[in-house]
PDB file of C-alpha atoms in Angstrom:
ATOM      1  CA  MET A1381     -32.957  -1.279   9.517  1.00 37.00           C
ATOM      2  CA  VAL A1382     -34.128  -3.270  12.517  1.00 40.00           C
ATOM      3  CA  GLN A1383     -37.829  -3.930  12.175  1.00 43.00           C
ATOM      4  CA  LYS A1384     -39.860  -5.298  15.065  1.00 46.00           C
ATOM      5  CA  THR A1385     -42.777  -6.264  12.845  1.00 40.00           C
ATOM      6  CA  PRO A1386     -42.665  -7.938   9.455  1.00 41.00           C
ATOM      7  CA  GLY A1387     -42.437  -5.563   6.539  1.00 39.00           C
ATOM      8  CA  ALA A1388     -41.326  -5.298   2.965  1.00 36.00           C
ATOM      9  CA  PRO A1389     -37.567  -5.497   2.398  1.00 40.00           C
ATOM     10  CA  GLN A1390     -35.899  -2.106   1.994  1.00 49.00           C
ATOM     11  CA  ASP A1391     -34.140  -1.164  -1.232  1.00 50.00           C
ATOM     12  CA  ASP A1392     -30.708   0.248  -0.314  1.00 57.00           C
ATOM     13  CA  LYS A1393     -30.359   1.895  -3.716  1.00 59.00           C
ATOM     14  CA  GLY A1394     -32.824   4.624  -2.745  1.00 66.00           C
ATOM     15  CA  ALA A1395     -31.668   4.906   0.857  1.00 80.00           C
ATOM     16  CA  ALA A1396     -31.704   8.236   2.673  1.00 88.00           C
ATOM     17  CA  PRO A1397     -28.624  10.212   3.695  1.00 92.00           C
ATOM     18  CA  ILE A1398     -26.885   9.037   6.848  1.00 94.00           C
ATOM     19  CA  ARG A1399     -24.541  10.941   9.125  1.00 95.00           C
ATOM     20  CA  ALA A1400     -21.515   8.679   9.322  1.00 97.00           C
ATOM     21  CA  HIS A1401     -17.761   8.580   8.862  1.00 98.00           C
ATOM     22  CA  VAL A1402     -16.279   5.449   7.297  1.00 98.00           C
ATOM     23  CA  LEU A1403     -12.713   4.150   7.167  1.00 98.00           C
ATOM     24  CA  PHE A1404     -11.687   2.754   3.774  1.00 98.00           C
ATOM     25  CA  ILE A1405      -8.842   0.228   3.975  1.00 98.00           C
ATOM     26  CA  GLU A1406      -7.707  -0.457   0.452  1.00 98.00           C
ATOM     27  CA  ALA A1407      -5.225  -3.085  -0.713  1.00 98.00           C
ATOM     28  CA  ARG A1408      -3.311  -1.647  -3.663  1.00 97.00           C
ATOM     29  CA  PHE A1409      -1.692  -4.871  -4.981  1.00 97.00           C
ATOM     30  CA  TYR A1410      -3.826  -4.631  -8.136  1.00 97.00           C
ATOM     31  CA  GLU A1411      -3.938  -0.853  -8.592  1.00 97.00           C
ATOM     32  CA  ASP A1412      -6.482  -0.745 -11.427  1.00 97.00           C
ATOM     33  CA  ILE A1413      -8.920  -3.034  -9.631  1.00 97.00           C
ATOM     34  CA  ALA A1414      -8.477  -1.118  -6.374  1.00 97.00           C
ATOM     35  CA  ASP A1415      -9.254   2.127  -8.218  1.00 97.00           C
ATOM     36  CA  LEU A1416     -12.523   0.667  -9.546  1.00 97.00           C
ATOM     37  CA  LEU A1417     -13.555  -0.561  -6.095  1.00 98.00           C
ATOM     38  CA  ILE A1418     -12.773   2.851  -4.601  1.00 97.00           C
ATOM     39  CA  GLU A1419     -14.786   4.563  -7.345  1.00 97.00           C
ATOM     40  CA  GLY A1420     -17.893   2.604  -6.378  1.00 97.00           C
ATOM     41  CA  ALA A1421     -17.403   3.097  -2.637  1.00 98.00           C
ATOM     42  CA  VAL A1422     -16.830   6.837  -3.017  1.00 97.00           C
ATOM     43  CA  ALA A1423     -19.896   7.185  -5.253  1.00 97.00           C
ATOM     44  CA  GLU A1424     -22.162   5.427  -2.732  1.00 97.00           C
ATOM     45  CA  CYS A1425     -20.783   7.439   0.185  1.00 97.00           C
ATOM     46  CA  ALA A1426     -21.229  10.692  -1.746  1.00 97.00           C
ATOM     47  CA  LYS A1427     -24.817   9.738  -2.589  1.00 97.00           C
ATOM     48  CA  ARG A1428     -25.555   9.108   1.098  1.00 97.00           C
ATOM     49  CA  GLY A1429     -23.656  12.155   2.422  1.00 97.00           C
ATOM     50  CA  VAL A1430     -21.106   9.982   4.228  1.00 98.00           C
ATOM     51  CA  THR A1431     -17.582  11.236   4.941  1.00 98.00           C
ATOM     52  CA  PHE A1432     -14.615   8.906   4.746  1.00 98.00           C
ATOM     53  CA  GLU A1433     -10.877   8.581   5.073  1.00 97.00           C
ATOM     54  CA  ARG A1434      -8.625   6.220   3.154  1.00 98.00           C
ATOM     55  CA  ILE A1435      -5.725   4.083   4.267  1.00 98.00           C
ATOM     56  CA  SER A1436      -3.743   2.143   1.672  1.00 98.00           C
ATOM     57  CA  VAL A1437      -1.998  -1.149   2.377  1.00 98.00           C
ATOM     58  CA  PRO A1438       0.075  -3.382   0.085  1.00 97.00           C
ATOM     59  CA  GLY A1439      -2.264  -6.396  -0.005  1.00 97.00           C
ATOM     60  CA  ALA A1440      -5.319  -8.126   1.419  1.00 97.00           C
ATOM     61  CA  LEU A1441      -3.494  -9.703   4.379  1.00 97.00           C
ATOM     62  CA  GLU A1442      -2.737  -6.262   5.767  1.00 98.00           C
ATOM     63  CA  ILE A1443      -6.373  -5.114   5.812  1.00 98.00           C
ATOM     64  CA  PRO A1444      -7.395  -6.868   9.061  1.00 98.00           C
ATOM     65  CA  GLN A1445      -4.198  -5.733  10.763  1.00 98.00           C
ATOM     66  CA  VAL A1446      -4.991  -2.103   9.960  1.00 98.00           C
ATOM     67  CA  LEU A1447      -8.604  -2.566  11.054  1.00 98.00           C
ATOM     68  CA  ALA A1448      -7.352  -3.954  14.385  1.00 98.00           C
ATOM     69  CA  ALA A1449      -5.021  -0.960  14.851  1.00 98.00           C
ATOM     70  CA  ALA A1450      -7.839   1.440  13.955  1.00 98.00           C
ATOM     71  CA  ALA A1451     -10.175  -0.326  16.395  1.00 98.00           C
ATOM     72  CA  GLU A1452      -7.625   0.088  19.190  1.00 97.00           C
ATOM     73  CA  ALA A1453      -7.248   3.780  18.341  1.00 98.00           C
ATOM     74  CA  ARG A1454     -11.034   4.156  18.293  1.00 97.00           C
ATOM     75  CA  ALA A1455     -11.383   2.455  21.671  1.00 96.00           C
ATOM     76  CA  ALA A1456      -8.750   4.849  23.090  1.00 96.00           C
ATOM     77  CA  GLY A1457     -10.590   7.874  21.662  1.00 96.00           C
ATOM     78  CA  ARG A1458      -7.844   8.610  19.139  1.00 97.00           C
ATOM     79  CA  ALA A1459      -9.840   7.734  16.009  1.00 96.00           C
ATOM     80  CA  MET A1460     -13.461   8.255  15.089  1.00 97.00           C
ATOM     81  CA  PHE A1461     -15.263   6.188  12.500  1.00 98.00           C
ATOM     82  CA  ASP A1462     -18.645   4.478  12.387  1.00 98.00           C
ATOM     83  CA  GLY A1463     -17.704   1.610  10.090  1.00 98.00           C
ATOM     84  CA  ALA A1464     -15.079   0.370   7.684  1.00 98.00           C
ATOM     85  CA  LEU A1465     -14.743  -0.882   4.128  1.00 98.00           C
ATOM     86  CA  ALA A1466     -12.264  -3.578   3.146  1.00 98.00           C
ATOM     87  CA  LEU A1467     -11.359  -3.129  -0.514  1.00 98.00           C
ATOM     88  CA  GLY A1468      -8.940  -5.337  -2.404  1.00 98.00           C
ATOM     89  CA  CYS A1469      -8.460  -8.294  -4.679  1.00 98.00           C
ATOM     90  CA  VAL A1470      -6.852 -11.730  -4.533  1.00 97.00           C
ATOM     91  CA  ILE A1471      -6.457 -13.557  -7.851  1.00 97.00           C
ATOM     92  CA  ARG A1472      -5.797 -17.310  -7.806  1.00 96.00           C
ATOM     93  CA  GLY A1473      -2.290 -18.319  -8.792  1.00 91.00           C
ATOM     94  CA  GLU A1474      -0.519 -21.638  -9.138  1.00 88.00           C
ATOM     95  CA  THR A1475       0.195 -22.183  -5.440  1.00 88.00           C
ATOM     96  CA  ALA A1476      -1.699 -22.526  -2.170  1.00 90.00           C
ATOM     97  CA  HIS A1477      -0.831 -18.903  -1.349  1.00 93.00           C
ATOM     98  CA  TYR A1478      -4.229 -17.814  -2.740  1.00 95.00           C
ATOM     99  CA  ASP A1479      -6.100 -19.957  -0.208  1.00 94.00           C
ATOM    100  CA  ILE A1480      -3.921 -18.756   2.660  1.00 95.00           C
ATOM    101  CA  VAL A1481      -4.448 -15.095   1.762  1.00 96.00           C
ATOM    102  CA  CYS A1482      -8.211 -15.413   1.163  1.00 95.00           C
ATOM    103  CA  ASN A1483      -8.901 -17.459   4.270  1.00 96.00           C
ATOM    104  CA  ASN A1484      -6.771 -15.393   6.628  1.00 96.00           C
ATOM    105  CA  ALA A1485      -7.762 -11.981   5.291  1.00 97.00           C
ATOM    106  CA  ASN A1486     -11.462 -12.760   5.574  1.00 96.00           C
ATOM    107  CA  HIS A1487     -11.259 -14.684   8.839  1.00 97.00           C
ATOM    108  CA  TRP A1488      -9.293 -12.001  10.692  1.00 97.00           C
ATOM    109  CA  LEU A1489     -11.306  -9.175   9.142  1.00 97.00           C
ATOM    110  CA  MET A1490     -14.503 -10.699  10.517  1.00 97.00           C
ATOM    111  CA  ASP A1491     -12.817 -11.547  13.826  1.00 97.00           C
ATOM    112  CA  VAL A1492     -11.884  -7.898  14.405  1.00 97.00           C
ATOM    113  CA  ALA A1493     -15.280  -6.677  13.187  1.00 97.00           C
ATOM    114  CA  MET A1494     -17.129  -9.035  15.517  1.00 97.00           C
ATOM    115  CA  HIS A1495     -14.971  -8.540  18.605  1.00 97.00           C
ATOM    116  CA  GLN A1496     -14.812  -4.754  18.245  1.00 96.00           C
ATOM    117  CA  SER A1497     -18.413  -4.323  17.026  1.00 95.00           C
ATOM    118  CA  ILE A1498     -17.349  -2.497  13.864  1.00 98.00           C
ATOM    119  CA  PRO A1499     -19.721  -2.507  10.884  1.00 98.00           C
ATOM    120  CA  VAL A1500     -17.609  -3.702   7.939  1.00 98.00           C
ATOM    121  CA  GLY A1501     -18.443  -3.867   4.250  1.00 98.00           C
ATOM    122  CA  ASN A1502     -16.224  -6.472   2.601  1.00 98.00           C
ATOM    123  CA  ALA A1503     -15.113  -5.991  -0.995  1.00 98.00           C
ATOM    124  CA  ILE A1504     -12.026  -8.171  -0.927  1.00 98.00           C
ATOM    125  CA  LEU A1505     -12.590  -9.874  -4.257  1.00 98.00           C
ATOM    126  CA  THR A1506     -11.507 -13.527  -4.347  1.00 97.00           C
ATOM    127  CA  VAL A1507     -11.431 -14.599  -7.968  1.00 97.00           C
ATOM    128  CA  ASP A1508      -9.828 -17.054 -10.351  1.00 97.00           C
ATOM    129  CA  THR A1509      -8.963 -14.579 -13.095  1.00 97.00           C
ATOM    130  CA  ARG A1510      -8.255 -10.916 -13.702  1.00 97.00           C
ATOM    131  CA  ALA A1511     -11.316 -10.780 -16.002  1.00 97.00           C
ATOM    132  CA  GLN A1512     -13.523 -11.925 -13.113  1.00 97.00           C
ATOM    133  CA  ALA A1513     -12.020  -9.246 -10.866  1.00 97.00           C
ATOM    134  CA  LEU A1514     -12.646  -6.504 -13.425  1.00 97.00           C
ATOM    135  CA  ALA A1515     -16.223  -7.680 -13.992  1.00 96.00           C
ATOM    136  CA  ARG A1516     -16.955  -7.461 -10.249  1.00 96.00           C
ATOM    137  CA  ALA A1517     -15.144  -4.180  -9.636  1.00 96.00           C
ATOM    138  CA  GLU A1518     -16.406  -2.257 -12.648  1.00 91.00           C
ATOM    139  CA  GLY A1519     -19.668  -0.428 -12.630  1.00 80.00           C
ATOM    140  CA  GLY A1520     -18.926   2.355 -10.187  1.00 86.00           C
ATOM    141  CA  ILE A1521     -21.726   2.561  -7.654  1.00 92.00           C
ATOM    142  CA  ASN A1522     -23.148  -0.754  -8.934  1.00 94.00           C
ATOM    143  CA  GLY A1523     -19.855  -2.630  -8.586  1.00 96.00           C
ATOM    144  CA  LYS A1524     -18.589  -4.458  -5.522  1.00 98.00           C
ATOM    145  CA  GLY A1525     -17.126  -1.254  -4.025  1.00 98.00           C
ATOM    146  CA  GLY A1526     -20.599   0.272  -4.008  1.00 98.00           C
ATOM    147  CA  ASP A1527     -22.075  -2.971  -2.682  1.00 98.00           C
ATOM    148  CA  ALA A1528     -19.601  -3.005   0.215  1.00 98.00           C
ATOM    149  CA  ALA A1529     -20.404   0.616   1.064  1.00 98.00           C
ATOM    150  CA  ARG A1530     -24.145  -0.137   1.066  1.00 97.00           C
ATOM    151  CA  ALA A1531     -23.562  -3.149   3.315  1.00 98.00           C
ATOM    152  CA  CYS A1532     -21.463  -1.113   5.749  1.00 98.00           C
ATOM    153  CA  LEU A1533     -23.999   1.719   5.896  1.00 98.00           C
ATOM    154  CA  ARG A1534     -26.856  -0.717   6.461  1.00 97.00           C
ATOM    155  CA  LEU A1535     -24.883  -2.281   9.333  1.00 97.00           C
ATOM    156  CA  ILE A1536     -24.260   1.174  10.831  1.00 97.00           C
ATOM    157  CA  GLU A1537     -27.986   1.912  10.658  1.00 96.00           C
ATOM    158  CA  THR A1538     -28.806  -1.452  12.220  1.00 95.00           C
ATOM    159  CA  LYS A1539     -26.326  -0.975  15.045  1.00 95.00           C
ATOM    160  CA  ARG A1540     -27.766   2.475  15.737  1.00 94.00           C
ATOM    161  CA  ALA A1541     -31.292   1.061  15.753  1.00 93.00           C
ATOM    162  CA  PHE A1542     -30.320  -1.460  18.425  1.00 91.00           C
ATOM    163  CA  TRP A1543     -28.818   1.297  20.538  1.00 86.00           C
ATOM    164  CA  GLY A1544     -31.619   3.781  19.868  1.00 82.00           C
ATOM    165  CA  ALA A1545     -29.410   6.308  18.023  1.00 62.00           C
ATOM    166  CA  GLN A1546     -30.720   8.204  15.038  1.00 51.00           C
ATOM    167  CA  ALA A1547     -29.015   7.557  11.687  1.00 43.00           C
TER     168      ALA A1547
END
């Protein structure tokens, strides 16, 4: 939350309900990892009373493209959402493809988020091994899916505070 005077940091884990609708964009290339990320995001949204809709894409490179399309629809009044979650996984392989996917997915995701003023929680895991991906995704609400949802909701609250809207 935007604070005009210094104060103690807020603990998002005990945060109050928020009226918001969030767009989940999930890369399904690694189905089992995607399912774990979704589990955490859904759990955090349920805890906070947040509604959501899900859009599935093949891989991480498609996430920013869908966010851009959704942003255009939102600007035209054809879609309504307060923020978005990017959920997916890129596991390092033997070629430079990993670097291309990670760099472009994250760069363009943030580019759209910044230019369209969309609060985005990013849980596109970029890891060396499948074991690392599972360790980050597992844990339900405490995994990276839940972390991304908390980040997105905090950004929504912050944006509303700047504009004077109630969360």
